[in-house]
Coordinates of C-alpha atoms in Angstrom, one line a residue:
M10 CA 102.6 81.5 99.5
S11 CA 104.9 83.7 101.6
L12 CA 108.5 82.6 101.5
A13 CA 109.2 83.1 105.1
T14 CA 106.6 85.2 107.0
P15 CA 108.0 86.2 110.4
A16 CA 105.9 84.6 113.2
A17 CA 105.8 88.1 114.9
A18 CA 104.1 89.5 111.8
E19 CA 101.5 86.7 111.8
T20 CA 100.8 87.2 115.5
Y21 CA 100.6 90.9 115.1
Y22 CA 98.2 90.9 112.2
R23 CA 95.9 88.2 113.8
T24 CA 95.7 90.5 116.9
Q25 CA 94.9 93.5 114.8
Q26 CA 92.2 91.6 112.9
Q27 CA 90.7 90.4 116.2
I28 CA 90.6 94.0 117.6
A29 CA 89.2 95.4 114.4
A30 CA 86.5 92.7 114.0
T31 CA 85.5 93.0 117.7
T32 CA 85.2 96.8 117.5
A33 CA 83.3 96.7 114.2
S34 CA 80.9 94.0 115.4
A35 CA 80.2 95.9 118.6
A36 CA 79.6 99.1 116.6
N37 CA 77.2 97.3 114.3
R38 CA 75.2 95.9 117.2
L39 CA 75.0 99.3 118.8
L40 CA 73.5 100.7 115.6
R41 CA 71.1 97.8 115.1
R42 CA 69.7 98.4 118.6
R43 CA 69.6 102.2 118.8
F44 CA 69.7 103.8 115.4
T45 CA 66.1 104.3 114.3
G46 CA 64.1 106.0 111.6
D47 CA 64.4 109.2 113.6
F48 CA 67.9 109.5 112.2
D49 CA 69.1 112.8 113.9
S50 CA 67.6 112.2 117.3
S51 CA 68.7 108.6 117.6
W52 CA 72.2 109.4 116.4
S53 CA 72.7 112.1 118.9
R54 CA 71.8 109.7 121.7
L55 CA 74.1 106.8 120.6
R56 CA 76.9 108.9 119.2
P57 CA 78.9 109.3 122.5
D58 CA 78.8 105.5 123.1
L59 CA 79.9 104.7 119.5
L60 CA 82.8 107.2 119.6
S61 CA 83.9 105.8 123.0
L62 CA 83.8 102.3 121.5
I63 CA 85.9 103.4 118.5
A64 CA 88.4 105.1 120.8
T65 CA 88.8 102.0 122.9
G66 CA 89.4 99.8 119.8
R67 CA 91.9 102.3 118.3
A68 CA 93.8 102.5 121.6
A69 CA 94.1 98.7 121.6
A70 CA 95.2 98.7 118.0
A71 CA 97.8 101.3 118.6
A72 CA 99.2 99.6 121.7
S73 CA 99.5 96.3 119.7
A74 CA 101.3 98.1 116.9
V75 CA 104.0 99.7 119.2
S76 CA 105.4 96.2 120.1
Y77 CA 105.3 94.9 116.5
I78 CA 108.4 96.4 115.0
P79 CA 110.8 95.5 117.8
A80 CA 109.4 91.9 117.8
V81 CA 109.7 91.4 114.0
L82 CA 113.2 93.0 113.9
D83 CA 114.4 90.7 116.7
E84 CA 113.0 87.6 115.0
T85 CA 114.5 88.5 111.6
G86 CA 117.9 89.5 113.0
Q87 CA 117.7 93.0 111.8
R88 CA 119.3 95.9 113.7
G89 CA 117.1 99.1 113.8
D90 CA 117.6 101.2 116.9
P91 CA 114.9 103.9 117.4
V92 CA 115.7 107.6 117.8
G93 CA 112.8 108.1 120.2
V94 CA 109.7 106.6 121.7
I95 CA 106.3 106.3 119.9
D96 CA 103.5 108.2 121.7
T97 CA 100.3 106.5 120.7
A98 CA 98.2 109.4 122.0
G99 CA 99.3 111.4 118.9
F100 CA 97.7 108.8 116.6
L101 CA 94.4 108.8 118.5
A102 CA 93.7 112.5 118.6
T103 CA 92.1 112.5 115.2
A104 CA 91.0 110.0 112.5
P105 CA 93.8 108.6 110.4
D106 CA 93.0 111.1 107.6
G107 CA 93.4 114.0 110.0
R108 CA 89.7 115.0 110.5
D109 CA 87.8 114.8 113.8
V110 CA 86.7 111.2 114.5
G111 CA 83.2 112.5 115.5
T112 CA 82.9 114.4 112.2
L113 CA 83.8 111.3 110.3
F114 CA 81.2 109.1 111.9
D115 CA 78.6 111.9 111.8
Q116 CA 78.3 110.9 108.1
T117 CA 76.1 108.0 109.4
T118 CA 73.0 110.1 109.4
I119 CA 73.9 111.6 106.0
R120 CA 74.3 108.1 104.5
A121 CA 70.9 107.1 105.8
K122 CA 69.2 110.2 104.5
Q123 CA 70.9 109.8 101.1
A124 CA 69.6 106.3 100.9
V125 CA 66.0 107.4 101.6
A126 CA 66.4 110.1 98.9
R127 CA 67.4 107.4 96.4
G128 CA 64.1 105.7 97.1
L129 CA 65.1 103.1 99.7
T130 CA 62.8 102.3 102.6
V131 CA 63.8 103.4 106.1
A132 CA 64.7 99.8 107.0
Q133 CA 67.0 99.6 103.9
A134 CA 68.5 103.0 104.7
L135 CA 69.3 101.8 108.3
T136 CA 71.0 98.7 106.9
A137 CA 73.0 100.8 104.5
A138 CA 74.1 103.1 107.3
Q139 CA 75.1 100.1 109.4
S140 CA 77.2 98.7 106.6
W141 CA 78.9 102.0 106.1
V142 CA 79.8 102.2 109.8
T143 CA 81.2 98.7 109.7
G144 CA 83.4 99.4 106.7
T145 CA 84.5 102.7 108.0
T146 CA 85.4 101.2 111.4
L147 CA 87.5 98.5 109.8
T148 CA 89.3 101.0 107.7
V149 CA 90.0 103.4 110.6
M150 CA 91.3 100.5 112.8
A151 CA 93.6 99.2 110.0
D152 CA 94.9 102.7 109.3
T153 CA 95.5 103.4 113.0
G154 CA 97.8 100.4 113.3
R155 CA 99.5 101.2 110.0
G156 CA 100.2 104.8 111.1
V157 CA 102.0 103.6 114.2
V158 CA 104.0 101.0 112.3
A159 CA 105.0 103.5 109.6
A160 CA 106.1 106.0 112.2
D161 CA 108.1 103.3 114.1
I162 CA 109.8 102.3 110.8
A163 CA 110.6 105.9 110.0
Q164 CA 112.3 106.5 113.4
R165 CA 114.7 103.6 112.9
P166 CA 117.3 104.9 110.3
A167 CA 118.8 101.5 109.7
I168 CA 115.5 100.2 108.5
T169 CA 115.1 101.8 105.1
G170 CA 111.7 100.6 104.2
Y171 CA 109.1 97.8 104.2
V172 CA 107.8 95.0 102.1
R173 CA 104.1 94.7 101.4
M174 CA 102.6 91.3 102.1
L175 CA 99.1 90.0 101.4
N176 CA 96.6 89.1 104.1
P177 CA 94.2 86.8 102.0
P178 CA 91.6 87.0 100.7
S179 CA 93.0 89.9 98.6
C180 CA 91.9 91.9 95.6
D181 CA 93.7 92.0 92.3
R182 CA 95.1 95.5 93.0
C183 CA 96.8 94.3 96.2
V184 CA 98.0 91.0 94.7
I185 CA 100.3 92.8 92.2
L186 CA 101.8 94.9 95.0
A187 CA 102.6 91.8 97.0
G188 CA 106.3 91.4 97.8
K189 CA 107.1 94.9 96.6
W190 CA 109.6 96.9 98.6
F191 CA 108.9 100.5 99.5
R192 CA 111.1 103.2 101.0
W193 CA 110.2 104.2 104.5
N194 CA 108.6 107.5 103.4
Q195 CA 106.4 106.0 100.7
G196 CA 102.8 105.9 101.8
F197 CA 101.0 102.6 102.1
Q198 CA 98.7 102.3 99.1
R199 CA 95.3 100.9 100.3
H200 CA 91.6 100.9 99.5
P201 CA 88.8 100.8 102.1
R202 CA 89.0 97.6 104.3
C203 CA 92.5 96.8 102.9
D204 CA 94.4 94.7 105.4
C205 CA 97.7 94.1 103.7
R206 CA 100.8 94.1 105.8
H207 CA 104.1 96.0 106.5
I208 CA 107.2 93.9 107.0
P209 CA 110.0 96.2 108.0
A210 CA 113.2 95.6 106.0
S211 CA 116.0 97.3 104.2
E212 CA 115.8 96.8 100.4
D213 CA 118.7 94.4 100.4
T214 CA 117.4 92.2 103.2
A215 CA 113.8 91.9 102.0
G216 CA 114.2 88.9 99.8
D217 CA 112.9 86.3 102.2
Y218 CA 109.9 88.3 103.3
R219 CA 108.1 88.6 100.0
T220 CA 105.0 87.2 98.6
D221 CA 104.8 85.9 95.0
P222 CA 101.6 87.1 93.2
Y223 CA 101.8 84.1 90.9
E224 CA 101.9 81.7 93.9
Y225 CA 98.9 83.4 95.3
F226 CA 97.0 83.3 92.0
H227 CA 97.7 79.6 91.5
S228 CA 96.7 78.8 95.1
L229 CA 93.1 80.0 94.3
S230 CA 90.4 77.8 92.8
T231 CA 89.3 78.6 89.3
E232 CA 86.1 80.1 90.7
E233 CA 88.1 82.4 93.0
Q234 CA 90.4 83.4 90.2
Y235 CA 87.4 84.4 88.1
R236 CA 85.8 86.3 91.0
I237 CA 88.9 88.3 91.9
F238 CA 90.5 88.9 88.5
G239 CA 87.6 88.5 86.1
K240 CA 87.1 85.5 83.9
S241 CA 89.0 86.7 80.8
N242 CA 91.9 88.2 82.9
A243 CA 92.2 85.0 84.9
R244 CA 92.3 82.9 81.8
A245 CA 94.9 85.2 80.3
I246 CA 97.2 84.8 83.4
T247 CA 96.6 81.0 83.3
E248 CA 97.8 81.0 79.6
G249 CA 101.0 82.8 80.6
A250 CA 100.1 86.5 80.6
D251 CA 102.0 88.9 82.8
I252 CA 99.8 89.4 85.9
Y253 CA 101.0 93.0 86.4
R254 CA 100.2 94.0 82.9
V255 CA 96.8 92.3 82.9
V256 CA 95.7 93.9 86.2
N257 CA 97.0 97.4 85.2
I258 CA 95.2 97.3 81.9
N259 CA 92.0 96.3 83.7
T260 CA 92.4 99.1 86.2
R261 CA 93.8 101.9 83.9
G262 CA 92.6 100.9 80.5
L263 CA 94.6 100.4 77.3
A264 CA 97.5 102.6 76.5
T265 CA 97.8 105.2 73.7
A266 CA 99.5 104.2 70.5
K267 CA 102.5 106.4 71.5
S268 CA 102.8 104.8 74.9
A269 CA 102.6 101.4 73.2
R270 CA 105.5 102.1 70.9
K271 CA 107.6 103.4 73.8
F272 CA 106.8 100.8 76.4
G273 CA 105.4 97.9 74.5
T274 CA 102.1 98.3 76.4
P275 CA 98.9 96.7 75.0
H276 CA 96.7 99.4 73.3
R277 CA 94.3 97.6 71.0
M278 CA 92.7 94.5 72.6
T279 CA 91.9 93.6 76.2
P280 CA 92.0 89.9 77.2
D281 CA 88.2 89.9 77.0
D282 CA 88.5 91.1 73.4
I283 CA 91.0 88.4 72.6
F284 CA 89.0 85.5 74.0
R285 CA 85.9 86.8 72.3
V286 CA 87.4 86.7 68.8
A287 CA 90.2 84.1 69.0
G288 CA 88.2 81.0 68.3
T289 CA 90.8 78.6 69.4
R290 CA 93.3 78.4 72.3
T291 CA 96.2 78.6 69.9
N292 CA 95.0 81.8 68.4
A293 CA 94.2 83.2 71.8
I294 CA 97.8 82.6 72.9
K295 CA 99.2 84.2 69.7
L296 CA 97.0 87.2 70.2
L297 CA 98.1 87.5 73.9
E298 CA 101.7 87.5 72.7
R299 CA 101.1 89.9 69.9
E300 CA 99.2 92.4 72.1
G301 CA 101.9 92.3 74.8
Y302 CA 100.3 90.3 77.6
I303 CA 102.5 87.3 77.3
T304 CA 105.9 88.8 77.8
G305 CA 108.1 86.0 79.0
P306 CA 108.4 83.8 82.1
Q307 CA 105.9 84.6 84.9
V308 CA 108.2 85.8 87.7
R309 CA 107.6 87.9 90.8
G310 CA 108.2 91.6 90.0
G311 CA 107.4 91.1 86.3
N312 CA 109.5 90.2 83.3
I313 CA 108.5 92.7 80.6
L314 CA 110.5 92.0 77.5
G315 CA 111.5 94.7 74.9
Q316 CA 113.7 97.7 74.6
R317 CA 113.4 98.5 78.3
E318 CA 114.4 95.1 79.6
G319 CA 117.3 95.2 81.9
F320 CA 117.7 98.9 81.9
G321 CA 116.9 99.7 85.5
Q322 CA 114.5 98.1 88.0
F323 CA 112.0 101.0 87.6
G324 CA 112.8 101.8 83.9
K325 CA 115.1 104.7 84.7
G326 CA 117.5 103.2 87.2
G327 CA 116.5 105.5 90.1
K328 CA 116.4 109.2 91.0
A329 CA 120.1 109.9 91.3
R330 CA 121.9 111.6 88.4
A331 CA 124.5 108.7 88.3
A332 CA 121.6 106.2 87.9
S333 CA 120.0 108.2 85.1
D334 CA 123.3 108.6 83.3
A335 CA 124.0 104.9 83.5
V336 CA 120.7 103.9 82.1
V337 CA 120.8 106.5 79.3
A338 CA 124.3 105.3 78.3
A339 CA 123.2 101.7 78.3
R340 CA 120.2 102.5 76.1
Q341 CA 122.3 104.6 73.7
S342 CA 125.0 101.9 73.3
G343 CA 122.7 98.9 73.5
V344 CA 125.2 97.4 76.0
R345 CA 125.1 97.5 79.8
D346 CA 127.6 96.8 82.4
P347 CA 126.3 93.6 84.1
L348 CA 127.8 94.7 87.4
N349 CA 126.3 98.2 87.4
R350 CA 123.5 98.1 89.9
Y351 CA 121.7 101.0 88.3
T352 CA 120.9 99.1 85.2
M353 CA 120.0 95.8 86.8
T354 CA 116.6 94.1 86.7
A355 CA 114.9 93.5 90.0
A356 CA 115.9 89.8 89.9
E357 CA 119.6 90.7 89.2
R358 CA 119.6 93.3 92.1
R359 CA 118.3 90.7 94.5
L360 CA 121.1 88.3 93.7
Y361 CA 123.8 91.1 93.6
D362 CA 122.6 92.7 96.8
A363 CA 122.5 89.4 98.7
K364 CA 126.0 88.5 97.6
V365 CA 127.5 91.9 98.5
R366 CA 125.7 92.0 101.8
Y367 CA 127.1 88.5 102.6
D368 CA 130.6 89.4 101.6
V369 CA 130.5 92.5 103.8
A370 CA 129.0 90.7 106.7
K371 CA 131.8 88.1 106.6
T372 CA 134.3 90.8 107.4
G373 CA 132.6 91.3 110.8
V374 CA 130.8 94.6 109.9
F375 CA 127.1 94.9 109.6
P376 CA 126.5 96.0 106.0
R377 CA 124.8 99.3 105.2
S378 CA 121.8 99.5 102.9
I379 CA 123.1 98.9 99.3
G380 CA 122.4 101.9 97.2
A381 CA 121.6 104.0 100.3
N382 CA 120.5 107.6 99.8
S383 CA 120.3 110.7 102.0
A384 CA 117.4 109.1 103.9
D385 CA 120.0 106.7 105.3
K386 CA 122.7 109.2 106.3
Y387 CA 122.4 108.3 110.0
V388 CA 123.3 104.6 109.4
R389 CA 126.8 103.9 110.8
P390 CA 129.0 100.9 110.5
E391 CA 128.7 98.5 113.4
Q392 CA 130.0 95.1 114.4
I393 CA 127.8 92.3 113.2
T394 CA 126.4 89.6 115.6
D395 CA 126.5 85.9 114.9
R396 CA 122.7 85.9 114.6
Q397 CA 122.8 88.7 112.0
L398 CA 125.5 87.0 110.1
Q399 CA 123.5 83.8 110.0
S400 CA 120.4 85.6 108.8
I401 CA 122.3 87.4 106.0
R402 CA 124.0 84.1 105.0
E403 CA 120.6 82.4 104.9
Q404 CA 119.2 85.2 102.7
Y405 CA 122.1 84.8 100.3
E406 CA 121.8 81.0 100.2
A407 CA 118.0 81.3 99.6
E408 CA 118.6 83.5 96.5
V409 CA 121.2 81.0 95.1
N410 CA 119.0 78.0 95.8
K411 CA 116.1 79.7 94.0
L412 CA 118.3 80.0 90.9
R413 CA 119.4 76.4 91.1
A414 CA 115.9 75.2 91.5
N415 CA 114.9 77.1 88.4
R416 CA 118.1 76.6 86.5
D417 CA 116.5 75.9 83.1
R418 CA 114.4 79.0 83.3
T419 CA 117.0 81.4 84.6
P420 CA 117.6 84.3 82.1
E421 CA 121.0 84.5 80.5
S422 CA 121.7 87.9 82.1
I423 CA 121.4 86.4 85.6
R424 CA 123.6 83.5 84.6
T425 CA 126.2 86.0 83.5
L426 CA 125.9 88.0 86.7
A427 CA 126.3 84.8 88.8
R428 CA 129.5 83.9 86.9
L429 CA 130.9 87.4 87.5
L430 CA 130.1 87.1 91.2
D431 CA 131.7 83.7 91.3
I432 CA 128.3 82.0 92.2
H433 CA 127.9 78.5 90.8
I434 CA 124.3 77.7 89.9

């Protein structure tokens, strides 16, 4: 599923899971033994022990997180010197959301009382409270580690962001974020109990540390596909629908007619509607195509066809004025410069960036982040090591080999770009 998950990342996340699971299990046992139908009184007696347990687990999670970034950078041949030292005490003073940890867990009695008010028995209310504590503990533990990792990435100016990777089993919302690169100051989108991963990387070095949502989808059994995505949505993806579009429609609902005209987004029928009325598989596929679910080859990052195709990875080329102007000009003329990075698709950027990085690295200088912005102003040219050069060469060769392996399905725009870059595929 992952193309090249660093061993340091696997080790770190296994350790984090063990710490979180051990802490949550101990918290659950404590409540089972000592949290009784006298909610307030029993809670006041067990509260100090529970908070001490949570504090111990969080300290272990934070300590593990401190060593993660240096280890994964060393393994992947990336240079990212820190400007300071991470002080884990600052991450343990409060809960990850900023409130007092005790105040957060004091909701245990509130949850139990609310359950009784809904008509549950005392025994059922205690079970509900225990379940809430378990879930909250797992979330707090995961967010504590993430906070330390995010801060350590932020204090290393040469590392401009991170790639998000799955830690299966994963929900549909996480699956479509798999392999996506985020700038260092973009928050880690997560839901309760989410255990997806940070892999530190500059945008132009992230190619080998990605996860392909389609590979994950097809690694699941039919039953698992139905459970995670829903039967109709899973069937649509199996028939060739764009996984990003299917999940987003399921999460956000159909678009308005205006949005549909502008972005080609489905606005009349969901996959469930289509399979209910199609009658035959042939008709279902035609309707999936007509409604904008089947948009082209199923590729990581999406491949939405239409008037916006190829005009910027994020639809507008980026936040810089030069990026916006380049995309506007391309749309107005209907022609884009194949070597203008602002108007490239995600796949084109990966190839272009890998080639440029390799060309720069061969001169003996470690390449700066391509498309760097003010967030990267402290990055200075430096001599490249043999190990770094080898890593960059392997990343470039991996991009080229992927194109060669999928030669018959490679879009013409990427073929053109490869020819202009003197890459033979």
